Amino acid sequence: MPTPTDFEQMLRESALRVTSPRVAVLSAVHEHPHADTETIIGAVRGRLGAVSHQAVYDVLKALTGVGLVRRIQPQGSVARYETRVGDNHHHVVCRSCGAIADVDCAVGHAACLTASDDHGFSIDEAEVVYWGTCPECSGTHSS
Protein backbone atom coordinates (compact mmCIF):
# COMPACT_ATOMS: atom_id res chain seq x y z
CA MET A 1 0.00 0.00 0.00
CA PRO A 2 1.44 3.37 -0.97
CA THR A 3 2.08 5.91 1.79
CA PRO A 4 0.79 9.50 1.97
CA THR A 5 4.22 10.57 0.71
CA ASP A 6 3.79 8.26 -2.30
CA PHE A 7 0.36 9.80 -3.02
CA GLU A 8 1.86 13.29 -2.81
CA GLN A 9 4.54 12.28 -5.31
CA MET A 10 1.93 10.78 -7.66
CA LEU A 11 -0.01 14.04 -7.57
CA ARG A 12 3.09 16.14 -8.25
CA GLU A 13 4.17 13.89 -11.13
CA SER A 14 0.69 14.33 -12.62
CA ALA A 15 0.99 18.13 -12.33
CA LEU A 16 -1.74 18.27 -9.68
CA ARG A 17 -1.41 20.42 -6.58
CA VAL A 18 -1.08 18.37 -3.40
CA THR A 19 -4.10 18.93 -1.15
CA SER A 20 -5.46 16.99 1.80
CA PRO A 21 -8.66 16.01 -0.06
CA ARG A 22 -6.69 14.73 -3.06
CA VAL A 23 -4.39 12.64 -0.87
CA ALA A 24 -7.37 11.33 1.12
CA VAL A 25 -9.36 10.39 -2.01
CA LEU A 26 -6.38 8.69 -3.64
CA SER A 27 -5.76 6.76 -0.44
CA ALA A 28 -9.45 5.78 -0.15
CA VAL A 29 -9.53 4.45 -3.72
CA HIS A 30 -6.34 2.46 -3.08
CA GLU A 31 -7.83 1.00 0.12
CA HIS A 32 -11.25 0.25 -1.43
CA PRO A 33 -10.84 -1.01 -5.02
CA HIS A 34 -14.01 -0.64 -7.10
CA ALA A 35 -15.59 1.63 -4.47
CA ASP A 36 -18.53 3.85 -5.28
CA THR A 37 -18.50 7.53 -4.45
CA GLU A 38 -20.45 7.10 -1.20
CA THR A 39 -17.82 4.65 0.10
CA ILE A 40 -15.04 7.01 -0.93
CA ILE A 41 -16.79 9.98 0.69
CA GLY A 42 -17.15 8.00 3.94
CA ALA A 43 -13.46 7.05 3.93
CA VAL A 44 -12.38 10.63 3.18
CA ARG A 45 -14.61 12.01 5.96
CA GLY A 46 -13.12 9.44 8.32
CA ARG A 47 -9.71 10.96 7.62
CA LEU A 48 -10.48 14.63 7.24
CA GLY A 49 -13.80 15.23 8.95
CA ALA A 50 -16.23 17.46 7.09
CA VAL A 51 -15.73 17.39 3.34
CA SER A 52 -18.44 18.03 0.79
CA HIS A 53 -19.75 15.54 -1.75
CA GLN A 54 -18.84 18.04 -4.46
CA ALA A 55 -15.23 18.26 -3.29
CA VAL A 56 -14.87 14.48 -3.55
CA TYR A 57 -16.54 14.43 -6.98
CA ASP A 58 -14.19 17.19 -8.15
CA VAL A 59 -11.13 15.31 -6.87
CA LEU A 60 -12.28 12.06 -8.52
CA LYS A 61 -12.74 13.93 -11.81
CA ALA A 62 -9.25 15.45 -11.55
CA LEU A 63 -7.63 12.12 -10.64
CA THR A 64 -9.44 10.36 -13.47
CA GLY A 65 -8.47 13.12 -15.89
CA VAL A 66 -4.75 12.63 -15.24
CA GLY A 67 -4.96 8.83 -15.20
CA LEU A 68 -4.30 8.19 -11.51
CA VAL A 69 -7.76 6.68 -11.10
CA ARG A 70 -9.98 4.75 -13.48
CA ARG A 71 -13.77 5.12 -13.49
CA ILE A 72 -15.81 2.04 -14.37
CA GLN A 73 -19.55 1.62 -14.49
CA PRO A 74 -20.86 -1.89 -15.05
CA GLN A 75 -24.39 -1.99 -16.46
CA GLY A 76 -26.94 -1.29 -13.74
CA SER A 77 -24.31 -0.03 -11.28
CA VAL A 78 -23.24 3.37 -10.05
CA ALA A 79 -19.78 4.58 -11.04
CA ARG A 80 -16.90 2.80 -9.32
CA TYR A 81 -13.27 3.84 -9.03
CA GLU A 82 -10.00 1.95 -8.98
CA THR A 83 -6.29 2.75 -9.04
CA ARG A 84 -5.28 -0.10 -11.31
CA VAL A 85 -4.65 1.93 -14.45
CA GLY A 86 -2.44 1.65 -17.49
CA ASP A 87 -3.20 -1.94 -18.36
CA ASN A 88 -6.01 -3.63 -20.25
CA HIS A 89 -7.63 -5.58 -17.44
CA HIS A 90 -11.31 -6.42 -17.21
CA HIS A 91 -13.82 -7.09 -14.44
CA VAL A 92 -16.09 -9.83 -13.18
CA VAL A 93 -19.32 -8.70 -11.51
CA CYS A 94 -21.64 -10.70 -9.27
CA ARG A 95 -25.23 -10.51 -10.48
CA SER A 96 -26.47 -11.05 -6.94
CA CYS A 97 -24.46 -8.77 -4.61
CA GLY A 98 -22.61 -6.57 -7.12
CA ALA A 99 -19.11 -7.56 -5.96
CA ILE A 100 -16.44 -6.66 -8.52
CA ALA A 101 -13.02 -8.22 -9.07
CA ASP A 102 -10.23 -7.60 -11.57
CA VAL A 103 -9.59 -10.09 -14.37
CA ASP A 104 -6.41 -9.93 -16.43
CA CYS A 105 -6.80 -9.94 -20.20
CA ALA A 106 -7.32 -13.56 -21.20
CA VAL A 107 -4.71 -14.10 -23.92
CA GLY A 108 -1.52 -12.29 -24.86
CA HIS A 109 -0.65 -8.62 -24.62
CA ALA A 110 -3.85 -6.59 -25.04
CA ALA A 111 -5.39 -9.33 -27.17
CA CYS A 112 -8.84 -7.79 -26.81
CA LEU A 113 -7.68 -4.70 -28.68
CA THR A 114 -7.80 -6.52 -31.99
CA ALA A 115 -11.42 -6.08 -33.00
CA SER A 116 -12.94 -8.19 -35.75
CA ASP A 117 -13.95 -4.90 -37.43
CA ASP A 118 -12.58 -1.62 -36.07
CA HIS A 119 -14.73 0.52 -38.44
CA GLY A 120 -11.70 2.77 -38.95
CA PHE A 121 -11.28 3.56 -35.27
CA SER A 122 -7.86 3.62 -33.65
CA ILE A 123 -8.65 1.37 -30.67
CA ASP A 124 -6.61 1.90 -27.49
CA GLU A 125 -8.77 0.22 -24.85
CA ALA A 126 -11.31 -2.58 -24.60
CA GLU A 127 -13.88 -3.02 -21.86
CA VAL A 128 -14.97 -6.55 -21.12
CA VAL A 129 -17.26 -7.35 -18.21
CA TYR A 130 -17.82 -10.92 -17.11
CA TRP A 131 -21.07 -11.54 -15.24
CA GLY A 132 -21.85 -14.36 -12.85
CA THR A 133 -22.34 -15.21 -9.20
CA CYS A 134 -19.59 -14.78 -6.64
CA PRO A 135 -18.60 -17.67 -4.34
CA GLU A 136 -20.35 -16.10 -1.34
CA CYS A 137 -23.65 -15.74 -3.16
CA SER A 138 -23.49 -19.14 -4.85
CA GLY A 139 -22.50 -20.91 -1.64
CA THR A 140 -19.31 -22.30 -3.19
CA HIS A 141 -15.81 -21.24 -2.33
CA SER A 142 -12.78 -21.98 -4.47
CA SER A 143 -9.58 -22.91 -2.70
CSV table of C-alpha atoms in Angstrom, one decimal:
chain,number,residue,atom,x,y,z
A,1,MET,CA,0.0,0.0,0.0
A,2,PRO,CA,1.4,3.4,-1.0
A,3,THR,CA,2.1,5.9,1.8
A,4,PRO,CA,0.8,9.5,2.0
A,5,THR,CA,4.2,10.6,0.7
A,6,ASP,CA,3.8,8.3,-2.3
A,7,PHE,CA,0.4,9.8,-3.0
A,8,GLU,CA,1.9,13.3,-2.8
A,9,GLN,CA,4.5,12.3,-5.3
A,10,MET,CA,1.9,10.8,-7.7
A,11,LEU,CA,0.0,14.0,-7.6
A,12,ARG,CA,3.1,16.1,-8.2
A,13,GLU,CA,4.2,13.9,-11.1
A,14,SER,CA,0.7,14.3,-12.6
A,15,ALA,CA,1.0,18.1,-12.3
A,16,LEU,CA,-1.7,18.3,-9.7
A,17,ARG,CA,-1.4,20.4,-6.6
A,18,VAL,CA,-1.1,18.4,-3.4
A,19,THR,CA,-4.1,18.9,-1.2
A,20,SER,CA,-5.5,17.0,1.8
A,21,PRO,CA,-8.7,16.0,-0.1
A,22,ARG,CA,-6.7,14.7,-3.1
A,23,VAL,CA,-4.4,12.6,-0.9
A,24,ALA,CA,-7.4,11.3,1.1
A,25,VAL,CA,-9.4,10.4,-2.0
A,26,LEU,CA,-6.4,8.7,-3.6
A,27,SER,CA,-5.8,6.8,-0.4
A,28,ALA,CA,-9.4,5.8,-0.1
A,29,VAL,CA,-9.5,4.5,-3.7
A,30,HIS,CA,-6.3,2.5,-3.1
A,31,GLU,CA,-7.8,1.0,0.1
A,32,HIS,CA,-11.2,0.2,-1.4
A,33,PRO,CA,-10.8,-1.0,-5.0
A,34,HIS,CA,-14.0,-0.6,-7.1
A,35,ALA,CA,-15.6,1.6,-4.5
A,36,ASP,CA,-18.5,3.8,-5.3
A,37,THR,CA,-18.5,7.5,-4.5
A,38,GLU,CA,-20.4,7.1,-1.2
A,39,THR,CA,-17.8,4.6,0.1
A,40,ILE,CA,-15.0,7.0,-0.9
A,41,ILE,CA,-16.8,10.0,0.7
A,42,GLY,CA,-17.1,8.0,3.9
A,43,ALA,CA,-13.5,7.0,3.9
A,44,VAL,CA,-12.4,10.6,3.2
A,45,ARG,CA,-14.6,12.0,6.0
A,46,GLY,CA,-13.1,9.4,8.3
A,47,ARG,CA,-9.7,11.0,7.6
A,48,LEU,CA,-10.5,14.6,7.2
A,49,GLY,CA,-13.8,15.2,9.0
A,50,ALA,CA,-16.2,17.5,7.1
A,51,VAL,CA,-15.7,17.4,3.3
A,52,SER,CA,-18.4,18.0,0.8
A,53,HIS,CA,-19.7,15.5,-1.7
A,54,GLN,CA,-18.8,18.0,-4.5
A,55,ALA,CA,-15.2,18.3,-3.3
A,56,VAL,CA,-14.9,14.5,-3.5
A,57,TYR,CA,-16.5,14.4,-7.0
A,58,ASP,CA,-14.2,17.2,-8.2
A,59,VAL,CA,-11.1,15.3,-6.9
A,60,LEU,CA,-12.3,12.1,-8.5
A,61,LYS,CA,-12.7,13.9,-11.8
A,62,ALA,CA,-9.3,15.4,-11.5
A,63,LEU,CA,-7.6,12.1,-10.6
A,64,THR,CA,-9.4,10.4,-13.5
A,65,GLY,CA,-8.5,13.1,-15.9
A,66,VAL,CA,-4.8,12.6,-15.2
A,67,GLY,CA,-5.0,8.8,-15.2
A,68,LEU,CA,-4.3,8.2,-11.5
A,69,VAL,CA,-7.8,6.7,-11.1
A,70,ARG,CA,-10.0,4.8,-13.5
A,71,ARG,CA,-13.8,5.1,-13.5
A,72,ILE,CA,-15.8,2.0,-14.4
A,73,GLN,CA,-19.6,1.6,-14.5
A,74,PRO,CA,-20.9,-1.9,-15.1
A,75,GLN,CA,-24.4,-2.0,-16.5
A,76,GLY,CA,-26.9,-1.3,-13.7
A,77,SER,CA,-24.3,0.0,-11.3
A,78,VAL,CA,-23.2,3.4,-10.0
A,79,ALA,CA,-19.8,4.6,-11.0
A,80,ARG,CA,-16.9,2.8,-9.3
A,81,TYR,CA,-13.3,3.8,-9.0
A,82,GLU,CA,-10.0,1.9,-9.0
A,83,THR,CA,-6.3,2.7,-9.0
A,84,ARG,CA,-5.3,-0.1,-11.3
A,85,VAL,CA,-4.6,1.9,-14.4
A,86,GLY,CA,-2.4,1.6,-17.5
A,87,ASP,CA,-3.2,-1.9,-18.4
A,88,ASN,CA,-6.0,-3.6,-20.3
A,89,HIS,CA,-7.6,-5.6,-17.4
A,90,HIS,CA,-11.3,-6.4,-17.2
A,91,HIS,CA,-13.8,-7.1,-14.4
A,92,VAL,CA,-16.1,-9.8,-13.2
A,93,VAL,CA,-19.3,-8.7,-11.5
A,94,CYS,CA,-21.6,-10.7,-9.3
A,95,ARG,CA,-25.2,-10.5,-10.5
A,96,SER,CA,-26.5,-11.1,-6.9
A,97,CYS,CA,-24.5,-8.8,-4.6
A,98,GLY,CA,-22.6,-6.6,-7.1
A,99,ALA,CA,-19.1,-7.6,-6.0
A,100,ILE,CA,-16.4,-6.7,-8.5
A,101,ALA,CA,-13.0,-8.2,-9.1
A,102,ASP,CA,-10.2,-7.6,-11.6
A,103,VAL,CA,-9.6,-10.1,-14.4
A,104,ASP,CA,-6.4,-9.9,-16.4
A,105,CYS,CA,-6.8,-9.9,-20.2
A,106,ALA,CA,-7.3,-13.6,-21.2
A,107,VAL,CA,-4.7,-14.1,-23.9
A,108,GLY,CA,-1.5,-12.3,-24.9
A,109,HIS,CA,-0.6,-8.6,-24.6
A,110,ALA,CA,-3.9,-6.6,-25.0
A,111,ALA,CA,-5.4,-9.3,-27.2
A,112,CYS,CA,-8.8,-7.8,-26.8
A,113,LEU,CA,-7.7,-4.7,-28.7
A,114,THR,CA,-7.8,-6.5,-32.0
A,115,ALA,CA,-11.4,-6.1,-33.0
A,116,SER,CA,-12.9,-8.2,-35.7
A,117,ASP,CA,-14.0,-4.9,-37.4
A,118,ASP,CA,-12.6,-1.6,-36.1
A,119,HIS,CA,-14.7,0.5,-38.4
A,120,GLY,CA,-11.7,2.8,-39.0
A,121,PHE,CA,-11.3,3.6,-35.3
A,122,SER,CA,-7.9,3.6,-33.6
A,123,ILE,CA,-8.6,1.4,-30.7
A,124,ASP,CA,-6.6,1.9,-27.5
A,125,GLU,CA,-8.8,0.2,-24.9
A,126,ALA,CA,-11.3,-2.6,-24.6
A,127,GLU,CA,-13.9,-3.0,-21.9
A,128,VAL,CA,-15.0,-6.6,-21.1
A,129,VAL,CA,-17.3,-7.4,-18.2
A,130,TYR,CA,-17.8,-10.9,-17.1
A,131,TRP,CA,-21.1,-11.5,-15.2
A,132,GLY,CA,-21.8,-14.4,-12.8
A,133,THR,CA,-22.3,-15.2,-9.2
A,134,CYS,CA,-19.6,-14.8,-6.6
A,135,PRO,CA,-18.6,-17.7,-4.3
A,136,GLU,CA,-20.3,-16.1,-1.3
A,137,CYS,CA,-23.7,-15.7,-3.2
A,138,SER,CA,-23.5,-19.1,-4.8
A,139,GLY,CA,-22.5,-20.9,-1.6
A,140,THR,CA,-19.3,-22.3,-3.2
A,141,HIS,CA,-15.8,-21.2,-2.3
A,142,SER,CA,-12.8,-22.0,-4.5
A,143,SER,CA,-9.6,-22.9,-2.7
